[in-house]
Amino acid sequence: MNTRGRTAGRRAHGAWHRIAVGVAGLTLYGLAAASWVSGQTILDRPARLEVEGVPLVDALRLLQERAPVPLVYSPELVPERQVSCDCGTRTVRQALEVLLRDTGLTFRATESRVLIQPRAEGDNGRGVVAGRVVGDETGGSVASVAVRLHTGQGVLADESGRFVLRNVPPGRHRLEVSGMGWESWADDVVVDSGDTVRVVARLRQRPVPLPEIVVAPGTFGILESVPPGTVRTITRDEIETMPQVGEDVFRSLTRLAGVTAHAISTRLSVRGSLDREVVVRLDGMELYEPYHLQDFDGVFGIVDLATLSGVELRAGGFGVEQGGGGGGLLDMRSRTAVGSPRSTASLNMSHLSLVSEGGFAEDKGSWLVSGREGSLGLLMRLVGADERLSPRFRDAFGKVAFQPAPGQLLAAHVLHAGDRFRVHVDEAEGGIAQDGVEGGDLRSDWTSTYGWITWSAQVGPRTSTRTQVEAGRLSRSRQGWIEDWGNVGSPEGIEVRDDRSFDVLGVREAVDIELTPDLMLRVGGEALRTWADYDYFARSATPYLTSEGVGQLRLDTVNVAIRPQGDQSAAFLAARGRAGPLTAEVGARYERSTLPRESHVAPRAQASLSLTPSTTLKASMGRYYQSQGVGDLQAGDGQTLYSPAERSDLVALGLEHRIGDGAKLRVEAYDRRISDQQRRFIGLEQELSIFPEQQGDRLAIDPGRGRARGVELFAEGSAGGAWHWAAGYALSKAEDEIPQASACADGPTCLDDPWVPRRRDQRHAVNLQVDYRPSDRLHLAATWTYHSGWPMTEWTYGAELRADGYPFFTRAFGPLRAERLPAYHRLDFRATRTFTLGPRVLEAYVDLFNVYDRRNRGSYQYYLIYHGDGQVETVRADYSEELLPILPMVGLRFRF
């Protein structure tokens, strides 16, 4: 057939298709009329519908075709949800009852059609206002903006821009729509009794308000709620579908190239920092010990990921109102619910959790409660740890917020966390955790409780204020003993009794004053009163060889009983201005403390320059002081005096660029100089132990200066709609200047260079992730992590002959952190399957960690071979600490 013949054939086929559609339409109408004449309504016809897990709008379309029956409804009223209906033998009435269950919609039939409309609530004489919010220029959906009537009723537009206000009294109402980055929109709507008013609100974009602009580089936005101008690096969906142990927000942050943590611990090192240099806050409250299971170096965070709406990690500097913390600031915000109550239950191999939230008083108020209960017994069995080790943890969070008047918000929060660890080993039973311990007993309990109230108010057209009153208490009780005969260089017997507590009471105030639309002042202060109670006793017995060649036990004791208390206060002032594409903030913070008595002034400045609509240059420089907290004394090492505050001077520069609609590129460089570092105690073996402060590898160091510098790159994008990828790389170096008198006394030998790598120093780090969605129900994701080996200290064994001719074995450490562990790398995989059960959603996932079973080392152990005549060979052990072997895990998440 020639080209003209093929075209004619297509036209003929199109004509026959239009005729068939017309005949089908007439037939549908005739059947409906016939059923009415015969005494049946349209609702009594067979539905002939069988669907599973399809969008509701598609199910309604199929019902129209297969019944057949004409349905009339407004698309913006139909929620975006998946439905199932085994309605092959049911009537149209029964099918609609299944499909519209828990949607807030109902239906009624006329002679020729079925009307789907919102269900009346309360007074049947009331009506409904429904519609959609779109951008005026593009026509695209605008999500998460506030839609309110002058009566006080209000909701947030969903992801597609749709909203529904039900139970609206008849009459004329003022409808207002407002949101960050958009000009406010308002119009009058007239609601009749039982009527549905449909509205399309068209918003115009406006410049982001001056207080909300993120000017500092190194700000990483996580989850859905992030400030305008913040690059959202990790979304909630990515966290919930990427492989990770325990669904923990702290572990999620290690996907950023400049952030790392031990594979077991969640204590974060940000750009080479110590974990204590990173300040952690939840809704403005500082969490002084934000980690569960301190005896295992903090395995999980104490805040459930499901309770959070947004997380910001600020590693490149922050404003004067945020306090100290030279390593960075982790700022978490809890969710604020609207509408009907909803809950999420999660079950995995580490814990069980339940989160419930909802609104009240026509969404003027909201509540949120959560609880978790967990145990690591099963996980420890899977990784080969001793089955007698089964630490448990729990936490609970509650929040109630209420808007007593427009522009005012009162919120009350409570957070409680606790851990428990018990183990007992008889000498006849053998070792504990494969460490060769002959006998031991340990009872350890940790608790922390925080309570705080915040009041935010717009006190004038250009002034807003935020007041916070807070209280917290942390306590620890750790008691036990171990016997470990023949462990060279360490005590053969240790007994510890450690009881301590820490209390804080304080108030914080911040006021924003808008002088002009492009210039504002931020002023405020804080005052904290802190108490601590230390009651520590330890006794150890360590073998040694006397000058006469006789082996003896040296008995050492540490006894600390003190009750320090102190005050901390601060005041800050900052000015923020905007001139065209440049936004800058300059400020200073004055801090004063009584333990020890000192005061400081910390100047800071940040700036953001929009080079193009898609490219932004950011820079910051500032000084940060971090005081030693009243509860931070290392009493087990005999520390009773507080050190002066550490000082950090930070300079950072970053460039952010958006490519097209979804791809992002980010490059940052930073240089941090540290001085007046506090004295600290470290373990040279680096291995987790029951009583680390009493082991024979303990070393006190007095660092002078410190420095951390590096360059980071981050990029992400999508391909084909179903694929998403992200990649990060960091080139960095972090080290401390440790005088030889400190680093070598009773410890390792020394090198000529006093600059020693920090504990988590890693020259190169790479993070890759990719996820694929072949359908709405299946999600496949994989992550690969690499970093250079962390620094370590080697040791060797020696022998001296006793007077009786038998050898007395000794241990000597090499240069401090002069060696490196092998490079760390690991591939993890997760598959997530979603099941729709009416309005409820069940997610099941399977994780496989360390897919290719990489033997990553956390530390090295050594053993000796004695050749006689005082000759000893030191051999690196094959049983050295290995991190996370190949490990499968499963979990469930149920939303209802």
PDB file of C-alpha atoms in Angstrom, residues 373-557:
ATOM      1  CA  GLU A 373      10.652   0.223  72.530  1.00  0.00           C
ATOM      2  CA  GLY A 374      13.716  -1.609  71.295  1.00  0.00           C
ATOM      3  CA  SER A 375      16.245  -4.326  71.965  1.00  0.00           C
ATOM      4  CA  LEU A 376      19.478  -5.215  70.198  1.00  0.00           C
ATOM      5  CA  GLY A 377      19.408  -8.873  71.216  1.00  0.00           C
ATOM      6  CA  LEU A 378      18.397 -10.205  67.792  1.00  0.00           C
ATOM      7  CA  LEU A 379      20.801  -7.939  65.914  1.00  0.00           C
ATOM      8  CA  MET A 380      23.696  -8.970  68.143  1.00  0.00           C
ATOM      9  CA  ARG A 381      22.987 -12.610  67.437  1.00  0.00           C
ATOM     10  CA  LEU A 382      22.969 -11.940  63.706  1.00  0.00           C
ATOM     11  CA  VAL A 383      26.380 -10.229  63.821  1.00  0.00           C
ATOM     12  CA  GLY A 384      27.866 -12.966  65.987  1.00  0.00           C
ATOM     13  CA  ALA A 385      27.999 -11.158  69.343  1.00  0.00           C
ATOM     14  CA  ASP A 386      27.530 -12.980  72.622  1.00  0.00           C
ATOM     15  CA  GLU A 387      23.887 -13.967  73.078  1.00  0.00           C
ATOM     16  CA  ARG A 388      23.931 -12.749  76.692  1.00  0.00           C
ATOM     17  CA  LEU A 389      24.253  -9.153  75.474  1.00  0.00           C
ATOM     18  CA  SER A 390      20.781  -7.680  74.982  1.00  0.00           C
ATOM     19  CA  PRO A 391      20.666  -3.939  75.679  1.00  0.00           C
ATOM     20  CA  ARG A 392      17.217  -2.338  75.633  1.00  0.00           C
ATOM     21  CA  PHE A 393      16.073   1.210  74.979  1.00  0.00           C
ATOM     22  CA  ARG A 394      12.894   3.271  74.920  1.00  0.00           C
ATOM     23  CA  ASP A 395      11.799   6.828  74.219  1.00  0.00           C
ATOM     24  CA  ALA A 396       8.597   8.862  74.099  1.00  0.00           C
ATOM     25  CA  PHE A 397       7.771  12.290  72.721  1.00  0.00           C
ATOM     26  CA  GLY A 398       4.676  14.446  73.134  1.00  0.00           C
ATOM     27  CA  LYS A 399       3.725  17.834  71.731  1.00  0.00           C
ATOM     28  CA  VAL A 400       0.611  20.000  71.909  1.00  0.00           C
ATOM     29  CA  ALA A 401       0.383  23.261  69.946  1.00  0.00           C
ATOM     30  CA  PHE A 402      -2.441  25.811  69.862  1.00  0.00           C
ATOM     31  CA  GLN A 403      -3.113  29.119  68.102  1.00  0.00           C
ATOM     32  CA  PRO A 404      -5.077  31.248  70.589  1.00  0.00           C
ATOM     33  CA  ALA A 405      -5.160  34.151  68.113  1.00  0.00           C
ATOM     34  CA  PRO A 406      -3.900  34.909  64.619  1.00  0.00           C
ATOM     35  CA  GLY A 407      -0.125  35.216  64.583  1.00  0.00           C
ATOM     36  CA  GLN A 408       0.338  33.461  67.946  1.00  0.00           C
ATOM     37  CA  LEU A 409       1.411  29.893  68.705  1.00  0.00           C
ATOM     38  CA  LEU A 410       1.796  28.210  72.084  1.00  0.00           C
ATOM     39  CA  ALA A 411       3.486  24.781  72.151  1.00  0.00           C
ATOM     40  CA  ALA A 412       4.394  22.393  74.978  1.00  0.00           C
ATOM     41  CA  HIS A 413       6.875  19.527  74.486  1.00  0.00           C
ATOM     42  CA  VAL A 414       8.052  16.516  76.515  1.00  0.00           C
ATOM     43  CA  LEU A 415      10.817  14.084  75.535  1.00  0.00           C
ATOM     44  CA  HIS A 416      11.900  11.075  77.600  1.00  0.00           C
ATOM     45  CA  ALA A 417      14.500   8.424  76.784  1.00  0.00           C
ATOM     46  CA  GLY A 418      15.964   5.533  78.716  1.00  0.00           C
ATOM     47  CA  ASP A 419      18.362   2.597  78.290  1.00  0.00           C
ATOM     48  CA  ARG A 420      19.020  -0.587  80.233  1.00  0.00           C
ATOM     49  CA  PHE A 421      21.890  -3.023  79.945  1.00  0.00           C
ATOM     50  CA  ARG A 422      22.380  -6.157  82.066  1.00  0.00           C
ATOM     51  CA  VAL A 423      24.972  -8.918  81.747  1.00  0.00           C
ATOM     52  CA  HIS A 424      26.403 -11.475  84.138  1.00  0.00           C
ATOM     53  CA  VAL A 425      29.141 -13.991  83.320  1.00  0.00           C
ATOM     54  CA  ASP A 426      30.277 -16.739  85.699  1.00  0.00           C
ATOM     55  CA  GLU A 427      33.844 -17.929  85.461  1.00  0.00           C
ATOM     56  CA  ALA A 428      32.627 -21.412  84.571  1.00  0.00           C
ATOM     57  CA  GLU A 429      30.568 -20.115  81.656  1.00  0.00           C
ATOM     58  CA  GLY A 430      33.457 -18.581  79.693  1.00  0.00           C
ATOM     59  CA  GLY A 431      33.923 -15.305  77.916  1.00  0.00           C
ATOM     60  CA  ILE A 432      31.756 -12.300  77.374  1.00  0.00           C
ATOM     61  CA  ALA A 433      31.544 -10.946  73.805  1.00  0.00           C
ATOM     62  CA  GLN A 434      34.569 -13.061  72.778  1.00  0.00           C
ATOM     63  CA  ASP A 435      36.934 -10.879  74.840  1.00  0.00           C
ATOM     64  CA  GLY A 436      38.193 -13.701  77.021  1.00  0.00           C
ATOM     65  CA  VAL A 437      36.729 -12.234  80.205  1.00  0.00           C
ATOM     66  CA  GLU A 438      36.647 -14.899  82.916  1.00  0.00           C
ATOM     67  CA  GLY A 439      33.838 -13.326  84.925  1.00  0.00           C
ATOM     68  CA  GLY A 440      31.872 -10.146  85.277  1.00  0.00           C
ATOM     69  CA  ASP A 441      28.668  -8.348  86.077  1.00  0.00           C
ATOM     70  CA  LEU A 442      27.287  -5.080  84.723  1.00  0.00           C
ATOM     71  CA  ARG A 443      24.138  -3.112  85.459  1.00  0.00           C
ATOM     72  CA  SER A 444      23.773   0.127  83.511  1.00  0.00           C
ATOM     73  CA  ASP A 445      20.841   2.550  83.289  1.00  0.00           C
ATOM     74  CA  TRP A 446      20.610   5.870  81.439  1.00  0.00           C
ATOM     75  CA  THR A 447      17.636   8.247  81.459  1.00  0.00           C
ATOM     76  CA  SER A 448      17.039  11.715  80.052  1.00  0.00           C
ATOM     77  CA  THR A 449      13.915  13.864  80.299  1.00  0.00           C
ATOM     78  CA  TYR A 450      13.283  17.264  78.709  1.00  0.00           C
ATOM     79  CA  GLY A 451      10.295  19.567  78.986  1.00  0.00           C
ATOM     80  CA  TRP A 452       9.893  22.952  77.325  1.00  0.00           C
ATOM     81  CA  ILE A 453       7.239  25.498  76.379  1.00  0.00           C
ATOM     82  CA  THR A 454       7.542  27.935  73.475  1.00  0.00           C
ATOM     83  CA  TRP A 455       5.499  31.044  72.735  1.00  0.00           C
ATOM     84  CA  SER A 456       5.756  32.615  69.265  1.00  0.00           C
ATOM     85  CA  ALA A 457       3.849  35.796  68.527  1.00  0.00           C
ATOM     86  CA  GLN A 458       3.532  38.581  65.997  1.00  0.00           C
ATOM     87  CA  VAL A 459       3.344  41.484  68.442  1.00  0.00           C
ATOM     88  CA  GLY A 460       3.078  44.176  65.802  1.00  0.00           C
ATOM     89  CA  PRO A 461       3.076  44.640  62.063  1.00  0.00           C
ATOM     90  CA  ARG A 462       6.878  44.557  62.043  1.00  0.00           C
ATOM     91  CA  THR A 463       7.867  42.764  65.239  1.00  0.00           C
ATOM     92  CA  SER A 464       7.811  39.091  66.161  1.00  0.00           C
ATOM     93  CA  THR A 465       9.078  37.316  69.243  1.00  0.00           C
ATOM     94  CA  ARG A 466       9.822  33.783  70.436  1.00  0.00           C
ATOM     95  CA  THR A 467      10.106  32.853  74.116  1.00  0.00           C
ATOM     96  CA  GLN A 468      11.162  29.455  75.433  1.00  0.00           C
ATOM     97  CA  VAL A 469      11.195  28.127  78.992  1.00  0.00           C
ATOM     98  CA  GLU A 470      12.972  24.808  79.418  1.00  0.00           C
ATOM     99  CA  ALA A 471      14.008  22.186  81.950  1.00  0.00           C
ATOM    100  CA  GLY A 472      15.900  18.931  81.648  1.00  0.00           C
ATOM    101  CA  ARG A 473      17.381  16.126  83.708  1.00  0.00           C
ATOM    102  CA  LEU A 474      19.874  13.426  82.730  1.00  0.00           C
ATOM    103  CA  SER A 475      20.969  10.591  84.996  1.00  0.00           C
ATOM    104  CA  ARG A 476      23.271   7.597  84.794  1.00  0.00           C
ATOM    105  CA  SER A 477      23.788   4.611  87.044  1.00  0.00           C
ATOM    106  CA  ARG A 478      26.522   2.128  86.104  1.00  0.00           C
ATOM    107  CA  GLN A 479      27.820  -0.566  88.432  1.00  0.00           C
ATOM    108  CA  GLY A 480      29.785  -3.735  87.882  1.00  0.00           C
ATOM    109  CA  TRP A 481      33.012  -5.694  87.950  1.00  0.00           C
ATOM    110  CA  ILE A 482      35.095  -7.817  85.596  1.00  0.00           C
ATOM    111  CA  GLU A 483      37.955 -10.297  85.988  1.00  0.00           C
ATOM    112  CA  ASP A 484      40.251 -10.658  82.988  1.00  0.00           C
ATOM    113  CA  TRP A 485      43.360 -12.599  83.949  1.00  0.00           C
ATOM    114  CA  GLY A 486      46.333 -12.586  81.607  1.00  0.00           C
ATOM    115  CA  ASN A 487      45.311  -9.540  79.541  1.00  0.00           C
ATOM    116  CA  VAL A 488      48.719  -7.939  78.990  1.00  0.00           C
ATOM    117  CA  GLY A 489      48.932  -4.222  79.742  1.00  0.00           C
ATOM    118  CA  SER A 490      45.446  -3.992  81.303  1.00  0.00           C
ATOM    119  CA  PRO A 491      44.012  -4.545  84.764  1.00  0.00           C
ATOM    120  CA  GLU A 492      43.131  -8.105  85.693  1.00  0.00           C
ATOM    121  CA  GLY A 493      40.282  -6.927  87.868  1.00  0.00           C
ATOM    122  CA  ILE A 494      38.063  -3.821  87.675  1.00  0.00           C
ATOM    123  CA  GLU A 495      35.243  -2.664  89.953  1.00  0.00           C
ATOM    124  CA  VAL A 496      33.196   0.472  89.139  1.00  0.00           C
ATOM    125  CA  ARG A 497      30.316   2.337  90.783  1.00  0.00           C
ATOM    126  CA  ASP A 498      29.233   5.360  88.757  1.00  0.00           C
ATOM    127  CA  ASP A 499      26.169   7.471  89.652  1.00  0.00           C
ATOM    128  CA  ARG A 500      25.717  10.924  88.190  1.00  0.00           C
ATOM    129  CA  SER A 501      22.998  13.387  87.229  1.00  0.00           C
ATOM    130  CA  PHE A 502      22.714  16.678  85.377  1.00  0.00           C
ATOM    131  CA  ASP A 503      19.911  19.273  85.610  1.00  0.00           C
ATOM    132  CA  VAL A 504      19.241  22.394  83.566  1.00  0.00           C
ATOM    133  CA  LEU A 505      16.684  25.173  83.883  1.00  0.00           C
ATOM    134  CA  GLY A 506      16.592  28.119  81.510  1.00  0.00           C
ATOM    135  CA  VAL A 507      14.827  30.715  79.414  1.00  0.00           C
ATOM    136  CA  ARG A 508      15.557  31.955  75.871  1.00  0.00           C
ATOM    137  CA  GLU A 509      14.196  35.007  74.054  1.00  0.00           C
ATOM    138  CA  ALA A 510      14.568  36.222  70.457  1.00  0.00           C
ATOM    139  CA  VAL A 511      12.952  39.280  68.839  1.00  0.00           C
ATOM    140  CA  ASP A 512      12.888  40.190  65.127  1.00  0.00           C
ATOM    141  CA  ILE A 513      12.268  43.833  64.233  1.00  0.00           C
ATOM    142  CA  GLU A 514      11.630  44.765  60.601  1.00  0.00           C
ATOM    143  CA  LEU A 515      12.951  48.284  60.120  1.00  0.00           C
ATOM    144  CA  THR A 516      12.193  48.230  56.390  1.00  0.00           C
ATOM    145  CA  PRO A 517      11.253  45.353  54.050  1.00  0.00           C
ATOM    146  CA  ASP A 518      14.971  45.017  53.276  1.00  0.00           C
ATOM    147  CA  LEU A 519      16.504  45.596  56.722  1.00  0.00           C
ATOM    148  CA  MET A 520      15.841  43.891  60.032  1.00  0.00           C
ATOM    149  CA  LEU A 521      17.338  43.522  63.486  1.00  0.00           C
ATOM    150  CA  ARG A 522      17.481  40.341  65.529  1.00  0.00           C
ATOM    151  CA  VAL A 523      18.101  40.734  69.249  1.00  0.00           C
ATOM    152  CA  GLY A 524      17.797  38.353  72.181  1.00  0.00           C
ATOM    153  CA  GLY A 525      19.456  36.383  74.910  1.00  0.00           C
ATOM    154  CA  GLU A 526      19.346  33.345  77.146  1.00  0.00           C
ATOM    155  CA  ALA A 527      20.018  32.396  80.759  1.00  0.00           C
ATOM    156  CA  LEU A 528      20.663  28.860  82.012  1.00  0.00           C
ATOM    157  CA  ARG A 529      21.165  27.450  85.480  1.00  0.00           C
ATOM    158  CA  THR A 530      22.851  24.016  85.623  1.00  0.00           C
ATOM    159  CA  TRP A 531      23.593  21.503  88.366  1.00  0.00           C
ATOM    160  CA  ALA A 532      25.491  18.218  88.388  1.00  0.00           C
ATOM    161  CA  ASP A 533      26.068  15.429  90.914  1.00  0.00           C
ATOM    162  CA  TYR A 534      29.055  13.086  90.488  1.00  0.00           C
ATOM    163  CA  ASP A 535      29.542  10.011  92.682  1.00  0.00           C
ATOM    164  CA  TYR A 536      32.214   7.837  91.092  1.00  0.00           C
ATOM    165  CA  PHE A 537      34.352   5.086  92.586  1.00  0.00           C
ATOM    166  CA  ALA A 538      36.614   2.627  90.762  1.00  0.00           C
ATOM    167  CA  ARG A 539      39.218   0.124  91.875  1.00  0.00           C
ATOM    168  CA  SER A 540      41.540  -1.818  89.592  1.00  0.00           C
ATOM    169  CA  ALA A 541      44.337  -4.366  89.999  1.00  0.00           C
ATOM    170  CA  THR A 542      47.102  -4.247  87.398  1.00  0.00           C
ATOM    171  CA  PRO A 543      50.128  -6.597  87.244  1.00  0.00           C
ATOM    172  CA  TYR A 544      53.605  -5.014  87.299  1.00  0.00           C
ATOM    173  CA  LEU A 545      57.176  -6.143  87.796  1.00  0.00           C
ATOM    174  CA  THR A 546      59.116  -4.767  90.740  1.00  0.00           C
ATOM    175  CA  SER A 547      62.750  -3.722  90.540  1.00  0.00           C
ATOM    176  CA  GLU A 548      63.640  -7.010  92.243  1.00  0.00           C
ATOM    177  CA  GLY A 549      61.977  -8.953  89.400  1.00  0.00           C
ATOM    178  CA  VAL A 550      58.886  -9.977  91.373  1.00  0.00           C
ATOM    179  CA  GLY A 551      55.412  -9.860  89.827  1.00  0.00           C
ATOM    180  CA  GLN A 552      52.926  -7.846  91.883  1.00  0.00           C
ATOM    181  CA  LEU A 553      49.425  -6.368  91.583  1.00  0.00           C
ATOM    182  CA  ARG A 554      49.129  -2.581  91.762  1.00  0.00           C
ATOM    183  CA  LEU A 555      45.875  -1.436  93.313  1.00  0.00           C
ATOM    184  CA  ASP A 556      44.586   1.876  91.910  1.00  0.00           C
ATOM    185  CA  THR A 557      41.473   3.747  92.994  1.00  0.00           C
TER     186      THR A 557
END
